Short mmCIF file of C-alpha atoms in Angstrom, two decimals:
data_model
loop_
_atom_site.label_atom_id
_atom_site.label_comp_id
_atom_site.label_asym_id
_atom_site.label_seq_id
_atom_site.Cartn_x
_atom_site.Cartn_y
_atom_site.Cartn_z
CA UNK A 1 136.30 -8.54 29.30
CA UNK A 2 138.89 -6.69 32.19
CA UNK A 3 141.71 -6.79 31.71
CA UNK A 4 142.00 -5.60 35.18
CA UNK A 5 139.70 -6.56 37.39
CA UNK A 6 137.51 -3.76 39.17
CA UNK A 7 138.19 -5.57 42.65
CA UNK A 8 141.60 -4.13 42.19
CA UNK A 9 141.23 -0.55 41.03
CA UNK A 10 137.54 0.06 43.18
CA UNK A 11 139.45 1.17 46.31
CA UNK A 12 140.89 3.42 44.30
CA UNK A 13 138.13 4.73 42.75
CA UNK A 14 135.89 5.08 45.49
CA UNK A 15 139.00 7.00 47.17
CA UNK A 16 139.07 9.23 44.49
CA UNK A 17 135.29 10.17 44.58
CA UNK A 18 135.65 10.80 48.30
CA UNK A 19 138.10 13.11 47.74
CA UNK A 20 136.47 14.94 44.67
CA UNK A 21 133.32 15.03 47.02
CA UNK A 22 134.80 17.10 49.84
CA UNK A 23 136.90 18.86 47.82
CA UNK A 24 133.71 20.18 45.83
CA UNK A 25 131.74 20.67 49.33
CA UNK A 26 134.72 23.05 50.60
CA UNK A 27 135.39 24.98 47.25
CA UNK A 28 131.64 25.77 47.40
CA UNK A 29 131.88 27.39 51.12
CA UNK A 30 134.95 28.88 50.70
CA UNK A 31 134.07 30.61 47.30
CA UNK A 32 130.57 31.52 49.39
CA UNK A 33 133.27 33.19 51.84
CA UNK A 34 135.31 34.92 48.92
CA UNK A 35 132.55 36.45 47.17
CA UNK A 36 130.01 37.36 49.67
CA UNK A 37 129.66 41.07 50.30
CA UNK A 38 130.77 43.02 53.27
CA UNK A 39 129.35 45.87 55.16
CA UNK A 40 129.50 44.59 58.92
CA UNK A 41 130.68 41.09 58.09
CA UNK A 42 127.26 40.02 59.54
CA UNK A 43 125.92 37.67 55.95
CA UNK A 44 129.64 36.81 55.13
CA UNK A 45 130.18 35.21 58.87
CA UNK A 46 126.39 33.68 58.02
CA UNK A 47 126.98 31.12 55.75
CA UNK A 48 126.87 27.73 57.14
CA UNK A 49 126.72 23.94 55.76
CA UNK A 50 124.30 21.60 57.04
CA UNK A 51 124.61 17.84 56.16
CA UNK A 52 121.34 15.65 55.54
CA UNK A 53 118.26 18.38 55.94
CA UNK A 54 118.46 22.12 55.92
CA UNK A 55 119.06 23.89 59.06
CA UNK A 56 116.74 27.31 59.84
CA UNK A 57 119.13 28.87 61.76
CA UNK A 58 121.08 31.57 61.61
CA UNK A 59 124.47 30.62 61.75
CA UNK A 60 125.70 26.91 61.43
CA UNK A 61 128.56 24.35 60.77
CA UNK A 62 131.29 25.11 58.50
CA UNK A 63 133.58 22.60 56.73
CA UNK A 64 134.71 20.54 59.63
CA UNK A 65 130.93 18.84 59.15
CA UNK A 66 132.37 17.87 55.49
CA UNK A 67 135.43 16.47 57.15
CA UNK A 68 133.99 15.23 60.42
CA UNK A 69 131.79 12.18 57.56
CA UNK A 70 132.72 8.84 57.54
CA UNK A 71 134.81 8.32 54.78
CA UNK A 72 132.81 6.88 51.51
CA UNK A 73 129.79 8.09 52.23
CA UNK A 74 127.80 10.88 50.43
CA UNK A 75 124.94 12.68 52.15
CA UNK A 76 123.07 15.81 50.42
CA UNK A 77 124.86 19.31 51.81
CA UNK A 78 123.02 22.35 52.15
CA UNK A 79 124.91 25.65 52.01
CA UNK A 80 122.92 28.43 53.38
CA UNK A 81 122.58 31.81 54.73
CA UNK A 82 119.50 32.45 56.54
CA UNK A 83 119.33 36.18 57.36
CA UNK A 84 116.16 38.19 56.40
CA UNK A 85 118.46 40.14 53.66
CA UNK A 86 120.32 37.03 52.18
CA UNK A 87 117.72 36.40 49.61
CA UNK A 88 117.91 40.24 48.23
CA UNK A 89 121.91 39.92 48.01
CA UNK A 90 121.57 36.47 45.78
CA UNK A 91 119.04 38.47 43.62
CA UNK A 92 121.72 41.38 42.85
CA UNK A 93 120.65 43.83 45.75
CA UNK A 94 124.64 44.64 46.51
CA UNK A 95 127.08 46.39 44.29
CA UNK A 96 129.36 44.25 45.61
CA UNK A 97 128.06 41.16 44.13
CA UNK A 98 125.41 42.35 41.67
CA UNK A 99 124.63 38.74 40.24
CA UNK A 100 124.47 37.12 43.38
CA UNK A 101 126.61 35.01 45.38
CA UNK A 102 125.24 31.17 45.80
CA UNK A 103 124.88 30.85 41.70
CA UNK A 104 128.55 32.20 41.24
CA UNK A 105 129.83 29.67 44.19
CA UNK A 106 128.41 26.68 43.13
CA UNK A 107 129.54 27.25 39.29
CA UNK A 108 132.85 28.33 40.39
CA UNK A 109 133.09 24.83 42.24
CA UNK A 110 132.01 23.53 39.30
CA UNK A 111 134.50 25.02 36.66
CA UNK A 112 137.26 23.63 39.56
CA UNK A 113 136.40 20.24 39.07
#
């Protein structure tokens, strides 16, 4: 039996897993941003979010897609970076980021939590 009932605390919840949502959506681009490797700036200025299917191109939406959603709803977000030489860099092909970058920005987003 409640002792409170959930009619008066689900607001709050539901607030709560908004915010954790976003909040998990932006630490993942912005730790793609912090730990991507730099020669021209070219892959860094590359990543890009996509809400609801992948996108092929090149470059893309950034976090304002994660804000721009209607607030308590959930869709699947894609974080990608679609040059020819991405998929070398997340398989250790930089000095600069010799164990990748997607792996190390999602679990960093994850240890944040």
């Amino acid at each position: 039996m409640w002792t409170t009932p959930p009619s008066l605390f689900a607001d709050e919840v539901g607030d709560e897993l908004d915010r954790t949502y976003r909040k998990f959506a932006i630490n993942v681009y912005n730790n793609l941003q912090a730990l991507s490797p730099v020669d021209t700036g070219r892959y860094k200025r590359s990543h890009h979010i996509s809400i609801g299917s992948p996108s092929y191109a090149e470059t893309g939406g950034g976090i304002g897609l994660v804000l721009g959603l209607p607030r308590h709803t959930y869709p699947l977000v894609y974080f990608q970076n679609n040059l020819p030489y991405g998929l070398r860099l997340e398989h250790g092909h930089s000095q600069q980021a010799p164990t990748g970058v997607y792996l190390n920005a999602f679990n960093s987003a994850v240890a944040s939590l």
